[in-house]
Coordinates of C-alpha atoms in Angstrom, one line a residue:
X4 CA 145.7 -5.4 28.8
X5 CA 143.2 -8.2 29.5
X6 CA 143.8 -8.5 33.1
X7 CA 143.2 -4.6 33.3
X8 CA 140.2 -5.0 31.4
X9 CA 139.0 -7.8 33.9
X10 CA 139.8 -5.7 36.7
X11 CA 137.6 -2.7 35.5
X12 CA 134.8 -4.6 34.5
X13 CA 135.0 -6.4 38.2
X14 CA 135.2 -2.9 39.5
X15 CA 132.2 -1.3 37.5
X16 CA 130.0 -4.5 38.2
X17 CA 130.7 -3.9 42.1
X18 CA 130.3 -0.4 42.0
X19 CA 126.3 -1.2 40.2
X20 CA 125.9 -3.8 42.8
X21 CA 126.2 -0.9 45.4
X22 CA 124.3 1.3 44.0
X23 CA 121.4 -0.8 43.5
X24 CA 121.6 -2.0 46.9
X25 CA 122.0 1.4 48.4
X26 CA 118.7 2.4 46.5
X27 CA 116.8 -0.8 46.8
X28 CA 117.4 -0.2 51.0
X29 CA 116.5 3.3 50.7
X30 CA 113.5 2.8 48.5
X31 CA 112.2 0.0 50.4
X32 CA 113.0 2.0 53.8
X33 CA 114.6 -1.5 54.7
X34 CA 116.0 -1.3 58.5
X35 CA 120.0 -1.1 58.9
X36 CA 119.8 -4.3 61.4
X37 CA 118.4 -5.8 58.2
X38 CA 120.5 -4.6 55.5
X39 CA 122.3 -1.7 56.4
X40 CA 123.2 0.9 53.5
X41 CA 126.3 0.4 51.7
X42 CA 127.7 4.3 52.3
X43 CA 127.0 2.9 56.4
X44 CA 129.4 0.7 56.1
X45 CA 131.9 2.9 53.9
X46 CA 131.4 5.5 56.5
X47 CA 132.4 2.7 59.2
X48 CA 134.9 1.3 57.8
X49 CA 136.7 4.8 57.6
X50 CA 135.8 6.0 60.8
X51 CA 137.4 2.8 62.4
X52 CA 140.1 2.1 59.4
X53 CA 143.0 1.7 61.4
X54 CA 141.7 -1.2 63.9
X55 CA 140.1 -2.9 60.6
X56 CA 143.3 -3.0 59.5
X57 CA 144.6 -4.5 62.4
X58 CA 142.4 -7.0 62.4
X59 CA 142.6 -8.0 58.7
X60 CA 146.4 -8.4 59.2
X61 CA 145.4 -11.0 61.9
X62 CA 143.4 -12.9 60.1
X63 CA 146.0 -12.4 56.9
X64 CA 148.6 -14.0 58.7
X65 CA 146.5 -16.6 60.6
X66 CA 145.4 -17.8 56.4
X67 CA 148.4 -17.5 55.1
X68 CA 150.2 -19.4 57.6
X69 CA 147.8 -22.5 57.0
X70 CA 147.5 -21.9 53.2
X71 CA 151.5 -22.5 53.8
X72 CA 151.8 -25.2 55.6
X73 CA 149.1 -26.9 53.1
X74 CA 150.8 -26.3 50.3
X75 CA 154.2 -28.2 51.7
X76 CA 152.5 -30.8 53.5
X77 CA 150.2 -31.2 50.7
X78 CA 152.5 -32.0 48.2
X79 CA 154.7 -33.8 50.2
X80 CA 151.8 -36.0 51.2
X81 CA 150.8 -36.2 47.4
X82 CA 154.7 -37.1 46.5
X83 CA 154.5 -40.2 49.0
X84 CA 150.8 -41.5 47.7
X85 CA 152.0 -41.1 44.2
X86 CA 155.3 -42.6 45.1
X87 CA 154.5 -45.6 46.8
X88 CA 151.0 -48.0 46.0
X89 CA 150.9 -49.5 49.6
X90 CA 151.3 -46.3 51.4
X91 CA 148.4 -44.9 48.9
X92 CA 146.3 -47.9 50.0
X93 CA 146.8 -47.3 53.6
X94 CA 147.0 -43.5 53.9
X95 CA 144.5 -42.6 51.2
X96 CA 141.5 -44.1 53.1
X97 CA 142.2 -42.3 56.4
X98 CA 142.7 -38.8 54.3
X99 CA 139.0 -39.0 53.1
X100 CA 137.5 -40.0 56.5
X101 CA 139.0 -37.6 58.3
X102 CA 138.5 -34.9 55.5
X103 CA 134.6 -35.9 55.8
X104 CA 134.7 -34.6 60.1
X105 CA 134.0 -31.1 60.3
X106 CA 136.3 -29.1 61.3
X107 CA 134.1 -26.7 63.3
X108 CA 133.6 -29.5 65.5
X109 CA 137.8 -30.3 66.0
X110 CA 138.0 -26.4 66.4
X111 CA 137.5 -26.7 70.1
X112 CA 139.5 -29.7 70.3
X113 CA 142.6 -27.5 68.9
X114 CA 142.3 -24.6 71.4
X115 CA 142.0 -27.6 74.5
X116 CA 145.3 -28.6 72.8
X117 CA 147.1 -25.5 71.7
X118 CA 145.7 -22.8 73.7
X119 CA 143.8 -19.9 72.5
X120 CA 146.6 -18.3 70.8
X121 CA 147.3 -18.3 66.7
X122 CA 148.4 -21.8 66.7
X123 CA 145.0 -23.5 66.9
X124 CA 143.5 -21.1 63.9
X125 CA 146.5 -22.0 61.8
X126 CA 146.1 -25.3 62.3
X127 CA 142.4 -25.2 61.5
X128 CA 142.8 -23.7 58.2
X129 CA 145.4 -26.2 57.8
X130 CA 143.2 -29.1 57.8
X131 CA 140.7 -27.3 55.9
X132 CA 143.2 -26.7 52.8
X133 CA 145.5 -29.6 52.6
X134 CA 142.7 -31.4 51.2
X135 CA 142.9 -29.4 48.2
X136 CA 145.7 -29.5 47.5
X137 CA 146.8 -33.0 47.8
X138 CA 143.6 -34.0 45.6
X139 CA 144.9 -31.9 42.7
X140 CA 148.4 -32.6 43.2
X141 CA 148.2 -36.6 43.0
X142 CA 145.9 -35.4 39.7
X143 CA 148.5 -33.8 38.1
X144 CA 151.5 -36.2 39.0
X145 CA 149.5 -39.1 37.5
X146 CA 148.5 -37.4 34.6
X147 CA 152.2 -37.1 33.4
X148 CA 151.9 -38.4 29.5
X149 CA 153.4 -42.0 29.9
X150 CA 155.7 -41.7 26.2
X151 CA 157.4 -39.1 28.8
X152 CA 157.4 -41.2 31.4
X153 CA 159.2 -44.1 28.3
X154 CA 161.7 -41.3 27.5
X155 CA 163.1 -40.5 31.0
X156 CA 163.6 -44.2 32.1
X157 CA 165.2 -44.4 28.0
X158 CA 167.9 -42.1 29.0
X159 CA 168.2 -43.3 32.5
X160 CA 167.6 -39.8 34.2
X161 CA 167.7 -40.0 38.1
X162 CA 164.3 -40.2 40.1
X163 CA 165.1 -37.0 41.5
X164 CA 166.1 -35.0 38.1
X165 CA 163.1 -37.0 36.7
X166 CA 160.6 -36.0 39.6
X167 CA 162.1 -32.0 39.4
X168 CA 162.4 -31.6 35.6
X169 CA 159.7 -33.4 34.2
X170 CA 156.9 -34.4 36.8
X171 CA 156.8 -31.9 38.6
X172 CA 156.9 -29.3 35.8
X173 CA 153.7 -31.5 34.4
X174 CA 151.8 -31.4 37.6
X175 CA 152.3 -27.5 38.4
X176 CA 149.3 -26.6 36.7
X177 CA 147.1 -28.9 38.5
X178 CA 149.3 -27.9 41.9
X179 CA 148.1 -24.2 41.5
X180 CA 144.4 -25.1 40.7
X181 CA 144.7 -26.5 43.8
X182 CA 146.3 -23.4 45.7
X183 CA 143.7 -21.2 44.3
X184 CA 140.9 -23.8 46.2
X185 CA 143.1 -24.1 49.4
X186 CA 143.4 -20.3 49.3
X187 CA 140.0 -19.8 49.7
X188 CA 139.0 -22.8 52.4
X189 CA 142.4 -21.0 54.5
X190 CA 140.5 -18.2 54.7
X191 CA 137.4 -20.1 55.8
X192 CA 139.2 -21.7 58.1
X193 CA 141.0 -18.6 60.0
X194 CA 137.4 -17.4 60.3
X195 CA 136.5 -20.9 61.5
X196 CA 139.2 -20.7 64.0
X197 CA 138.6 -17.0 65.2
X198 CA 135.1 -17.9 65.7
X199 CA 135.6 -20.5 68.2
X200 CA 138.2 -18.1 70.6
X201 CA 139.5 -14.9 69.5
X202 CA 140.5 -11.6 70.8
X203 CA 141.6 -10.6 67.1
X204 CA 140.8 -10.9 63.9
X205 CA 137.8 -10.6 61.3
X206 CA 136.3 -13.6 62.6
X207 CA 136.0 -12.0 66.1
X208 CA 134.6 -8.8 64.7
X209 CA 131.9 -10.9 63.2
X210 CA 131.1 -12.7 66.8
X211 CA 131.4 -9.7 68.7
X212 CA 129.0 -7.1 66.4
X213 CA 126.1 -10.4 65.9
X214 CA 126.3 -10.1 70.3
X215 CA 125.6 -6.7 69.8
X216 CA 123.4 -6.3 66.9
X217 CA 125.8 -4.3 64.9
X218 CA 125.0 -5.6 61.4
X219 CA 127.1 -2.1 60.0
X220 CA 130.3 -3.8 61.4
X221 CA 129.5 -7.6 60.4
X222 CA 129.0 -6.0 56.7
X223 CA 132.1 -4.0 56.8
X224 CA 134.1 -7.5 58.1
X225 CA 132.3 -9.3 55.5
X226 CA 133.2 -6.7 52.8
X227 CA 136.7 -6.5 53.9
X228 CA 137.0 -10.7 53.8
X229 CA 135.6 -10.7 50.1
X230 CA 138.5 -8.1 49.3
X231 CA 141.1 -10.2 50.6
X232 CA 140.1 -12.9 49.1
X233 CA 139.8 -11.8 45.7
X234 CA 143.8 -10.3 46.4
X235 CA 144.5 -13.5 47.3
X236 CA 143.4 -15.4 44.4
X237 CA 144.5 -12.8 42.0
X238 CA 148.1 -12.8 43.4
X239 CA 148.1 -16.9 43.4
X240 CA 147.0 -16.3 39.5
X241 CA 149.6 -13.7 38.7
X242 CA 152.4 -16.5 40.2
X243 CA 150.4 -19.1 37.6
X244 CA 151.3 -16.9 34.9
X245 CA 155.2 -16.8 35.9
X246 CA 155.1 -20.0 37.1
X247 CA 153.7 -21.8 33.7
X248 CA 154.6 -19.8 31.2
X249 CA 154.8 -22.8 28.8
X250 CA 150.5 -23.1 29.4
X251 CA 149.6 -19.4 29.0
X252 CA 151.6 -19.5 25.8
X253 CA 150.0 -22.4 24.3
X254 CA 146.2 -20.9 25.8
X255 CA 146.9 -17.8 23.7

């Protein structure tokens, strides 16, 4: 019942926000190459519905494929720094530099190396997620309560049963806090990707409508992106909820 109340009060607050806009712009006789009308871009989104959906499945796949691949080689990553002090030391440092490059400027780099196809994009997002989640994933193995830690090495459980029964389960709450970031940065990065050479995609729609002065279509891209994003995060919160019981009974 809460989440349905959220979900109405999320719709009724965008619903105000287009109304207001679409009055403000006609009020204010604001041109559409400034801020075009909100029903403009219902109308074109519509008209054109079946290519927008083709090209948010694009850039669907292109985010969730490095929202994937973050997520295992983030916590594998996490597992080894967590695992072993000396790799930390070495690897740790290296992580944070090249974290700190931006990725827009390795984006051509990755289509020189991987062509123009999807590969580069993934990858792309990639980078820009794993960060995430290896942050928050080293946060929540560390922060395991250490009379916990006592009682597994009391009853001489294996490191693996130890790791999968009683760290892990610790550290999935911090995990998902850091899927719902790297959710978000995927997405930025499969725009980031598209961008930089595309023949599909949101991203592209974008490049191609700013050549061309058609702020209608970049608006309907954009509105279409914030969507899928909030879809996104909601589904990574709904698997929270299954996932850690245990937490949503003790927040209630």
């Amino acid at each position: 019942m809460n989440h349905l109340k959220t979900g109405a009060a999320g719709t009724f607050s965008l619903v105000v926000v287009l109304l207001v806009w679409e009055f403000v712009c006609r009020a204010f006789e604001i041109r559409s190459i400034m801020l075009p009308l909100p029903s403009a871009i219902l109308t074109e989104l519509s008209n054109e519905a079946s290519w927008y959906v083709e090209q948010s499945l694009y850039t669907l796949f292109i985010t969730l494929g490095g929202f994937v691949l973050a997520v295992v080689g983030g916590v594998l990553i996490a597992v080894a720094l967590v695992s072993s002090r000396i790799f930390e030391r070495f690897l740790y440092p290296l992580i944070i530099g090249f974290n700190s490059v931006p990725k827009v400027a390795l984006a051509p780099l990755f289509v020189v190396w991987m062509g123009t196809g999807a590969e580069p994009k993934v990858a792309i997002a990639f980078l820009i997620a794993v960060f995430a989640i290896i942050v928050d994933t080293v946060h929540g193995l560390r922060s395991v309560p250490s009379d916990i830690t006592d009682l597994g090495k009391v009853l001489k459980g294996s490191a693996w049963d130890f790791f999968f029964k009683v760290k892990l389960p610790c550290a999935l709450p911090s995990v998902v806090a850091g899927m719902k970031v790297a959710m978000s940065l995927a997405l930025v990065g499969a725009i980031v990707g598209e961008f930089v050479s595309s023949q599909k995609g949101l991203g592209y729609v974008i490049m191609s409508a700013q050549g061309t002065f058609d702020t209608v279509r970049v608006f309907a891209a954009l509105f279409i992106l914030g969507v899928m994003g909030v879809v996104l995060y909601g589904a990574l919160a709904w698997i929270e909820r299954h996932a850690t019981p245990w937490r949503q009974g003790h927040e209630e």
